[in-house]
PDB file of C-alpha atoms in Angstrom:
ATOM      1  CA  MET A  13      -0.082  -0.082  -0.036  1.00 67.00           C
ATOM      2  CA  ASN A  14       1.471   3.447  -1.080  1.00 93.00           C
ATOM      3  CA  PHE A  15       2.259   5.938   1.655  1.00 97.00           C
ATOM      4  CA  THR A  16       2.464   9.374   1.266  1.00 98.00           C
ATOM      5  CA  ILE A  17       3.077  12.681   3.206  1.00 98.00           C
ATOM      6  CA  ARG A  18       1.707  15.867   1.754  1.00 98.00           C
ATOM      7  CA  LYS A  19       1.806  19.379   2.803  1.00 98.00           C
ATOM      8  CA  ALA A  20      -1.868  20.689   3.993  1.00 98.00           C
ATOM      9  CA  GLN A  21      -3.342  23.320   2.069  1.00 98.00           C
ATOM     10  CA  ALA A  22      -6.288  25.994   3.118  1.00 97.00           C
ATOM     11  CA  GLU A  23      -8.602  23.742   1.536  1.00 98.00           C
ATOM     12  CA  ASP A  24      -7.517  20.712   4.043  1.00 98.00           C
ATOM     13  CA  ALA A  25      -8.997  22.598   7.040  1.00 98.00           C
ATOM     14  CA  GLU A  26     -12.252  20.536   7.434  1.00 98.00           C
ATOM     15  CA  LEU A  27     -10.442  17.280   6.951  1.00 98.00           C
ATOM     16  CA  LEU A  28      -7.715  18.081   9.833  1.00 98.00           C
ATOM     17  CA  HIS A  29     -10.612  19.215  11.976  1.00 97.00           C
ATOM     18  CA  GLN A  30     -12.116  15.912  11.374  1.00 97.00           C
ATOM     19  CA  LEU A  31      -8.732  14.223  12.011  1.00 97.00           C
ATOM     20  CA  GLY A  32      -7.584  16.067  14.821  1.00 97.00           C
ATOM     21  CA  ARG A  33     -11.058  15.415  16.851  1.00 96.00           C
ATOM     22  CA  MET A  34     -10.775  11.718  15.986  1.00 96.00           C
ATOM     23  CA  THR A  35      -7.180  11.158  16.258  1.00 96.00           C
ATOM     24  CA  TYR A  36      -6.838  13.026  19.721  1.00 95.00           C
ATOM     25  CA  SER A  37     -10.129  11.594  21.511  1.00 94.00           C
ATOM     26  CA  ALA A  38      -8.830   8.037  20.360  1.00 94.00           C
ATOM     27  CA  HIS A  39      -5.477   8.402  21.599  1.00 92.00           C
ATOM     28  CA  PHE A  40      -5.918  10.466  24.937  1.00 91.00           C
ATOM     29  CA  LYS A  41      -9.332  10.367  26.167  1.00 93.00           C
ATOM     30  CA  HIS A  42      -8.051   7.997  29.180  1.00 89.00           C
ATOM     31  CA  MET A  43      -6.192  10.712  30.169  1.00 89.00           C
ATOM     32  CA  TRP A  44      -8.626  13.406  30.801  1.00 91.00           C
ATOM     33  CA  VAL A  45     -10.603  13.639  34.337  1.00 90.00           C
ATOM     34  CA  SER A  46     -13.545  15.726  32.454  1.00 93.00           C
ATOM     35  CA  THR A  47     -14.759  15.086  29.163  1.00 93.00           C
ATOM     36  CA  ASP A  48     -16.017  18.585  28.715  1.00 94.00           C
ATOM     37  CA  GLU A  49     -12.374  19.965  29.374  1.00 94.00           C
ATOM     38  CA  MET A  50     -10.986  17.445  26.792  1.00 94.00           C
ATOM     39  CA  ASP A  51     -14.005  18.802  24.227  1.00 95.00           C
ATOM     40  CA  ALA A  52     -13.061  22.529  25.220  1.00 94.00           C
ATOM     41  CA  PHE A  53      -9.205  21.290  24.362  1.00 94.00           C
ATOM     42  CA  ILE A  54     -10.057  19.939  20.858  1.00 96.00           C
ATOM     43  CA  ASP A  55     -12.277  22.688  20.136  1.00 95.00           C
ATOM     44  CA  LYS A  56      -9.208  24.978  20.674  1.00 95.00           C
ATOM     45  CA  GLU A  57      -6.683  23.014  18.975  1.00 96.00           C
ATOM     46  CA  TYR A  58      -8.962  21.683  15.937  1.00 97.00           C
ATOM     47  CA  GLY A  59     -11.575  24.319  15.428  1.00 97.00           C
ATOM     48  CA  LEU A  60     -12.156  25.261  11.751  1.00 97.00           C
ATOM     49  CA  THR A  61     -11.157  28.848  12.618  1.00 97.00           C
ATOM     50  CA  VAL A  62      -8.040  28.060  14.659  1.00 97.00           C
ATOM     51  CA  LEU A  63      -6.822  25.673  11.828  1.00 98.00           C
ATOM     52  CA  GLN A  64      -7.544  28.089   9.156  1.00 98.00           C
ATOM     53  CA  SER A  65      -5.504  30.695  10.615  1.00 98.00           C
ATOM     54  CA  SER A  66      -2.623  28.199  11.365  1.00 98.00           C
ATOM     55  CA  LEU A  67      -2.744  26.747   7.691  1.00 98.00           C
ATOM     56  CA  ALA A  68      -1.950  30.400   6.669  1.00 98.00           C
ATOM     57  CA  ALA A  69       0.632  31.153   9.089  1.00 98.00           C
ATOM     58  CA  GLU A  70       4.025  31.348   7.285  1.00 96.00           C
ATOM     59  CA  ASN A  71       6.127  29.752  10.560  1.00 97.00           C
ATOM     60  CA  GLU A  72       3.723  26.998  10.667  1.00 98.00           C
ATOM     61  CA  SER A  73       3.451  23.613   8.528  1.00 98.00           C
ATOM     62  CA  TRP A  74       0.791  20.938   8.534  1.00 98.00           C
ATOM     63  CA  LEU A  75       1.199  17.733   6.898  1.00 98.00           C
ATOM     64  CA  ILE A  76      -1.205  14.797   5.902  1.00 98.00           C
ATOM     65  CA  ALA A  77      -0.536  11.158   5.640  1.00 98.00           C
ATOM     66  CA  GLU A  78      -2.282   9.191   3.279  1.00 98.00           C
ATOM     67  CA  THR A  79      -2.732   5.437   1.915  1.00 97.00           C
ATOM     68  CA  ASP A  80      -5.601   5.057  -0.207  1.00 95.00           C
ATOM     69  CA  HIS A  81      -7.271   7.829   2.306  1.00 96.00           C
ATOM     70  CA  PRO A  82      -5.865  10.092   5.054  1.00 98.00           C
ATOM     71  CA  VAL A  83      -4.337   8.490   8.094  1.00 97.00           C
ATOM     72  CA  GLY A  84      -2.512  10.826  10.200  1.00 97.00           C
ATOM     73  CA  PHE A  85      -1.329  14.391  10.223  1.00 98.00           C
ATOM     74  CA  ALA A  86       1.692  16.656  11.788  1.00 98.00           C
ATOM     75  CA  LYS A  87       1.889  20.321  12.637  1.00 98.00           C
ATOM     76  CA  VAL A  88       5.236  21.841  13.107  1.00 98.00           C
ATOM     77  CA  THR A  89       6.121  25.288  14.020  1.00 98.00           C
ATOM     78  CA  TRP A  90       9.488  26.373  13.019  1.00 98.00           C
ATOM     79  CA  ASN A  91      11.851  28.499  15.026  1.00 97.00           C
ATOM     80  CA  THR A  92      10.037  28.487  18.230  1.00 97.00           C
ATOM     81  CA  PRO A  93      11.948  29.256  21.450  1.00 97.00           C
ATOM     82  CA  VAL A  94      12.238  26.209  23.910  1.00 94.00           C
ATOM     83  CA  PRO A  95      10.402  27.509  27.096  1.00 90.00           C
ATOM     84  CA  ASP A  96      13.347  28.585  29.724  1.00 87.00           C
ATOM     85  CA  SER A  97      16.225  27.295  27.892  1.00 87.00           C
ATOM     86  CA  GLY A  98      17.769  29.674  25.556  1.00 89.00           C
ATOM     87  CA  MET A  99      17.333  27.473  22.714  1.00 91.00           C
ATOM     88  CA  THR A 100      15.495  27.848  19.449  1.00 96.00           C
ATOM     89  CA  GLY A 101      14.171  25.233  17.028  1.00 97.00           C
ATOM     90  CA  ALA A 102      11.627  23.276  15.378  1.00 98.00           C
ATOM     91  CA  MET A 103       8.546  22.237  17.469  1.00 98.00           C
ATOM     92  CA  LEU A 104       6.924  19.447  16.503  1.00 98.00           C
ATOM     93  CA  ASN A 105       3.206  20.210  18.001  1.00 98.00           C
ATOM     94  CA  LYS A 106       1.322  17.392  16.867  1.00 97.00           C
ATOM     95  CA  LEU A 107       2.175  13.850  14.899  1.00 97.00           C
ATOM     96  CA  TYR A 108      -1.075  11.693  15.065  1.00 96.00           C
ATOM     97  CA  LEU A 109      -2.392   8.464  13.375  1.00 97.00           C
ATOM     98  CA  ASN A 110      -5.558   6.724  13.177  1.00 95.00           C
ATOM     99  CA  PRO A 111      -5.344   4.205  15.945  1.00 93.00           C
ATOM    100  CA  ASP A 112      -5.653   1.344  13.334  1.00 94.00           C
ATOM    101  CA  GLN A 113      -2.463   2.629  11.573  1.00 94.00           C
ATOM    102  CA  THR A 114       0.070   2.407  14.324  1.00 92.00           C
ATOM    103  CA  GLY A 115       2.849   0.300  14.243  1.00 92.00           C
ATOM    104  CA  LYS A 116       3.106   0.615  10.404  1.00 95.00           C
ATOM    105  CA  ASN A 117       6.206   3.087  10.665  1.00 96.00           C
ATOM    106  CA  TYR A 118       4.285   5.518   9.616  1.00 97.00           C
ATOM    107  CA  GLY A 119       4.984   7.857  12.423  1.00 96.00           C
ATOM    108  CA  LYS A 120       8.564   6.928  11.727  1.00 97.00           C
ATOM    109  CA  ILE A 121       8.540   7.940   8.547  1.00 97.00           C
ATOM    110  CA  MET A 122       6.601  11.295   9.199  1.00 98.00           C
ATOM    111  CA  PHE A 123       9.257  12.063  12.079  1.00 98.00           C
ATOM    112  CA  GLU A 124      12.154  11.583   9.467  1.00 97.00           C
ATOM    113  CA  SER A 125      10.594  13.586   7.010  1.00 97.00           C
ATOM    114  CA  ILE A 126      10.176  16.552   9.615  1.00 98.00           C
ATOM    115  CA  ILE A 127      13.653  16.243  10.419  1.00 97.00           C
ATOM    116  CA  ASN A 128      14.829  16.549   7.136  1.00 97.00           C
ATOM    117  CA  GLU A 129      12.878  19.544   6.094  1.00 97.00           C
ATOM    118  CA  ALA A 130      13.867  20.826   9.571  1.00 98.00           C
ATOM    119  CA  ARG A 131      17.709  20.246   8.641  1.00 97.00           C
ATOM    120  CA  ASP A 132      16.774  21.980   5.190  1.00 97.00           C
ATOM    121  CA  LYS A 133      15.758  25.256   7.072  1.00 97.00           C
ATOM    122  CA  ARG A 134      18.794  24.985   9.190  1.00 97.00           C
ATOM    123  CA  GLU A 135      16.629  25.006  12.317  1.00 97.00           C
ATOM    124  CA  GLY A 136      19.699  23.025  14.383  1.00 95.00           C
ATOM    125  CA  TYR A 137      17.008  21.903  17.036  1.00 97.00           C
ATOM    126  CA  MET A 138      13.803  19.966  17.321  1.00 98.00           C
ATOM    127  CA  TRP A 139      11.486  19.638  20.168  1.00 98.00           C
ATOM    128  CA  LEU A 140       8.222  18.700  21.440  1.00 98.00           C
ATOM    129  CA  GLU A 141       6.150  18.092  24.512  1.00 97.00           C
ATOM    130  CA  VAL A 142       4.588  14.988  25.943  1.00 96.00           C
ATOM    131  CA  MET A 143       2.639  13.857  28.506  1.00 93.00           C
ATOM    132  CA  ALA A 144       4.627  12.091  31.376  1.00 93.00           C
ATOM    133  CA  GLU A 145       2.337   9.499  31.651  1.00 91.00           C
ATOM    134  CA  ASN A 146       2.068   8.868  27.504  1.00 92.00           C
ATOM    135  CA  VAL A 147       4.896   5.962  27.835  1.00 93.00           C
ATOM    136  CA  ARG A 148       4.843   4.471  24.696  1.00 91.00           C
ATOM    137  CA  ALA A 149       4.948   7.944  23.249  1.00 93.00           C
ATOM    138  CA  ARG A 150       8.358   9.224  25.039  1.00 95.00           C
ATOM    139  CA  LYS A 151       9.840   5.810  24.331  1.00 95.00           C
ATOM    140  CA  PHE A 152       9.043   6.292  20.482  1.00 95.00           C
ATOM    141  CA  TRP A 153      10.875  10.152  20.575  1.00 97.00           C
ATOM    142  CA  GLU A 154      13.723   8.724  23.026  1.00 97.00           C
ATOM    143  CA  ALA A 155      14.221   6.227  20.043  1.00 96.00           C
ATOM    144  CA  PHE A 156      15.124   9.057  17.748  1.00 96.00           C
ATOM    145  CA  GLY A 157      17.704  10.240  20.310  1.00 96.00           C
ATOM    146  CA  MET A 158      15.295  12.908  21.943  1.00 97.00           C
ATOM    147  CA  GLN A 159      16.381  13.658  25.410  1.00 96.00           C
ATOM    148  CA  HIS A 160      14.219  15.006  28.355  1.00 96.00           C
ATOM    149  CA  ILE A 161      15.084  18.856  28.918  1.00 94.00           C
ATOM    150  CA  LYS A 162      12.518  19.975  31.439  1.00 95.00           C
ATOM    151  CA  ASP A 163       9.112  19.167  32.941  1.00 95.00           C
ATOM    152  CA  ILE A 164       6.420  21.855  32.790  1.00 93.00           C
ATOM    153  CA  PRO A 165       2.578  21.864  33.945  1.00 93.00           C
ATOM    154  CA  PHE A 166      -0.203  21.070  32.228  1.00 91.00           C
ATOM    155  CA  VAL A 167      -3.173  22.379  34.569  1.00 90.00           C
ATOM    156  CA  THR A 168      -6.879  22.373  33.899  1.00 85.00           C
ATOM    157  CA  ALA A 169      -9.705  23.020  36.254  1.00 88.00           C
ATOM    158  CA  SER A 170     -10.159  19.294  37.251  1.00 90.00           C
ATOM    159  CA  GLN A 171      -6.615  17.808  36.894  1.00 88.00           C
ATOM    160  CA  ARG A 172      -2.873  18.589  36.768  1.00 91.00           C
ATOM    161  CA  SER A 173      -0.506  16.743  34.617  1.00 90.00           C
ATOM    162  CA  THR A 174       3.222  16.934  33.679  1.00 94.00           C
ATOM    163  CA  LEU A 175       4.421  17.752  30.255  1.00 94.00           C
ATOM    164  CA  GLN A 176       7.761  16.523  29.528  1.00 96.00           C
ATOM    165  CA  ILE A 177       9.862  18.729  26.967  1.00 97.00           C
ATOM    166  CA  LEU A 178      12.145  16.532  24.923  1.00 97.00           C
ATOM    167  CA  GLY A 179      14.722  17.522  22.304  1.00 97.00           C
ATOM    168  CA  MET A 180      17.483  17.115  20.150  1.00 97.00           C
ATOM    169  CA  VAL A 181      20.326  18.571  17.856  1.00 96.00           C
ATOM    170  CA  ILE A 182      19.271  17.823  14.136  1.00 95.00           C
TER     171      ILE A 182
END
């Protein structure tokens, strides 16, 4: 089966809206205490207006992964400061696949593609935030050589979690 990655365009906002809602909920629902807070978070991240603005931003790139249909997406923000570190680089905001598409090396292929683009842009550093309790994702990123930089709080009205910032020189 063919696997391709393409740069998302303005007309992909609705597709990203649908993929974002579905994949985020499927992967992270169990980590949220409040479904209402999770839904509000998803609306903030994947609302059509938010996506349209993000797709038009020069320092942000969205990618869509496809086989015979869309199976995932990623978002990168270029030249972004790592909190409280003095470092700047490409921030991988999101890289999500439909749950039935994990384990097929698609995430690895997507991340390698993003690293190559970041190198082409001379970013020098790649970083991301991952929930501390998301052990599977942390192990995935660490397999690429990403290292723990620091912890930051993720706080909502009903819960407090820890985000870990991971990064690597590219």
